[in-house]
Amino acid sequence: MEASSIIFSDKPVNVSYDGTWYGLLTAVFEAYSKKWNVSGFSIIDKESQSDFFAEKVIVVTDETKSQRVWLGLKKKVPKENCIQLYRCYLSEMPGMEFTIFSCIKFYFSGFDSPHLAYGNSDVLKISQTSKMVYREKHRMEAFVRFQRTADDLYYAGIEPDFNVIPLLSQHFAERYADQNWLIYDIKRKYGIYYDQDKVEEITLNFSNEAGEKTAVKDVFHDSETLYQELWKNYFKNVNIPSRRNIKLHVQHVPKRYWKHLIEKK
Amino acid sequence: MSERLHEKLEILADAAKYDVSCSSSGSKRKNHNKGLGEATGSGICHTYTEDGRCVSLLKILLTNHCIFDCAYCVTRKSNDIKRAAFTVQEVVDLTMNFYRRNYIEGLFLSSGIFKNADYTMERLVSVAKKLRTENKFNGYIHLKTIPGASDELMHEAGLWADRLSVNIEIPTESGLKLLAPDKNIKDMIEPMTYLKKEIIRTKEESKIFKSAPLFAPAGQSTQMIIGASGESDKDIMHTANKFYKGFNLKRVYYSGYVPISNDNRLPELGSAVPVLRENRLYQTDWLMRFYGFHVQELLNDQFPNLDPEIDPKLSWALRNMAFFPVDVNTADLQLILRVPGIGVQSAQKIVGARRFNKLGWDHLKKIGIALNRAKYFITCNSPITDRKDYTEAKIRQFILNESRSKFLTNGGQQYNLFG
Ligand code: SF4
C-alpha cells in the first residue's frame, strides 16, 4: 500500500522500506513530512521483530523524495556529515535506521551547525558508527589482495563486517585504472567489477558451494604463485625479531581478516 | 632464476628494515595518464610486521655492497655477510607486480654505496625514471639520496620521486666522527640544502604555471638512530628541531638502535632496543609539530632527558602547574591543547561543542578525552569532585598508580601516543 494518510500522528508506526539507501531516505521523507510517530524501521520481506502494536506502513522508494532529503541535508550540515549518515546505513546494524532518522530530524531542527552537538546522543552515535564503517573501508583498501588470473583479471575476495563495497569503487578505480579487477564480498554475494572504463556491481553464480575457490584458483596466471611467494618472503624479512610485539600486530591486523591476506596464510 | 630472486629479496629487504620510515603520505601525484597507481592520500599501511610496524612500501636496498664502514650498520664494509645486488629491471618488476596486487603503496629504495656516490645515485634514479616513464607508475617513490651525489642527480631524483631522504643517523657531530669515520656532515647537509631550495623554487613555479612538473612533492625526511652514541634526548630533539626549521623537513624519524655487532664503541649484542625511549621521542616530536610546543620547553639544560615514566606532555604540565587549571568552556584552543589527556581532535571537538551548552564531565567523557589525567588540570561546568589542591608530586603519583594497574591488566608492552 502507498504511504497513506490514514495514519494518525500519535499512533506508533513501523516504516517498511526496500532496504536501499534511497528507500530509507524516502521513508525519512514520509515520516518527517507526515509527522508519524515512528517506532522503528524494517526492510520489506525481511523478518523483523517489529513492534507488535505498531502499524506497519510500506514506503515506496521515490527518487525525488529521497533527493529532497539529501539536498536539504546538504544545506544544513557539511558534506562529510551527510556521508556519515550513508556510512551508518551501510553498517547494517540493528536499529541504525532509527538513529539515522532521529539524527536527520535533529539536523533539520533549526540549530546552527547542529553536527557539532556532540552532547546529542544521536549525533554522537552517528559520528561513532560512521567512524567504525570508515575504518573498515580503510582496512579493505589496505587488505584487499588481488590475485591475477590467466585472463588478466585481478580478483580479490573479501568478507567485511559492514557492507563497505559501495565505498570502495572510487579508490580502486582511480588507483588501478589500467587493469581489470573484481572485488567480491563473499558473505553478501556481490561485488564490483572494473573493465578499465567503468565500475559495475555484479553477482557471480558459482555452480557449487566451493565455487568461489575453484572457479578462480584453477585459472591463475603463471606468475601468480611467484609473486605471492615473494611477498610472503618479503613480509618475513622486514620483521625485526628483537622488537617483536604480537599484541600490537593483532590490534592492527585483526585475526578475522587473516583468511584473505596472502602474507598471513 | 626465481630462487636467486628470492635470495636477493631476503638479503636486501633484511638490510633495509632498519630504516624505520615507511610513510607514503604527503604527496599529491594523481593517476593522470591512466597508468598504474596514485599517491594522493595519507598513505595506506597494507599490513603490519610482527613487531607492529606499518608496511606500506616495498623497502629494499638496491645493493648491500658498500665501500663505507659505519659501525652501526649491518651493511658496513667490514661485516662478513652475504652480498647481493638487484638489477634495475628486477626492482621495477617487483614494484609493479606488488603494487598491482595491492600489497604496497610504492617503493622505498635505498642502497649501500658501491664504487662512489654518483654511480650509486645514478642507478637509484634510473629505477625511478623507468617506473615513471616506461611503466606509467604513479604510486609512491621514496629514494634515499646518497651523501655526496651531484646536484644534477639530485635534481633528477626530485623529478621522479615523491620523497627524498638523507639519513643523518647520528645526532651529534662527535658521535658521527666516532662511528661513521668515512662520512662527513657536509656531504649530508649539502644535498638537503639543495633539495630545500629546489622544492621551494618548484613550488613557487607551480603557483604560476599549473603544469610545472612535480618535484619531490612529499618533501624530504631524515632518520636518527637512538641510543648508539650516548647522546641525550635534548641532543636528539634539538637536532630534529634544526632540521624541521632549517630544511623544511616533513618528518624526522627516530629509530632505536638494534645491536648488530660486538664493536666496543656501541651497545653490546643482546642489549634491549630502546623502544620506550623511541616512543617518548616521537611524542615530543608530535608536541612540537601539532601542539604548539617549543622544543626548549620540553628539553633544556635543566631537563636534558625525557621522563621514562610519564609522557612529555604530562611531564611539562607538572613542571608548569601555574598554567592550570584551564577552563574548557572558555579557554583558547591553544591552551586546551596543552592539557594532558586531551588530543588534537578532542580539543577541536570541545571548542565546537561548547557553543551549544556548557560542557561538564559527562560531555567531556563522551567526546573522548582521558579524564583520569585531564581532571587535575581543567575546570568545567560540573562541580569539582576530585580536585583539591594537589601537589604535582601527588598528581604524578595518582596518574602513575592508575596507569600502572592498567598496564598490568593489559599485560604489558604497548605504547600509544598520549593514549
Ligand atoms: S654508507 Fe650507508 S650502507 Fe654504507 S655502511 Fe654507512 S650507513 Fe651502511
XYZ file of C-alpha atoms in Angstrom, chain A residues 13 16 25 35 46 52 61 63 107 109 125 147 180 203 213-214 263:
17
model
C 4.313 3.377 13.054
C 8.898 -0.661 5.994
C 15.680 8.482 2.611
C 4.756 13.633 11.326
C 12.739 -9.404 5.782
C 3.610 -5.746 17.611
C 11.055 4.288 -2.935
C 13.956 9.228 -6.054
C 19.761 18.370 11.777
C 15.516 21.296 13.834
C 26.171 7.710 17.732
C 45.263 -12.426 -7.496
C 40.643 -5.256 -14.947
C 26.812 -11.038 -8.703
C 37.597 -21.085 -4.590
C 37.831 -23.463 -7.504
C 51.169 -12.959 3.983
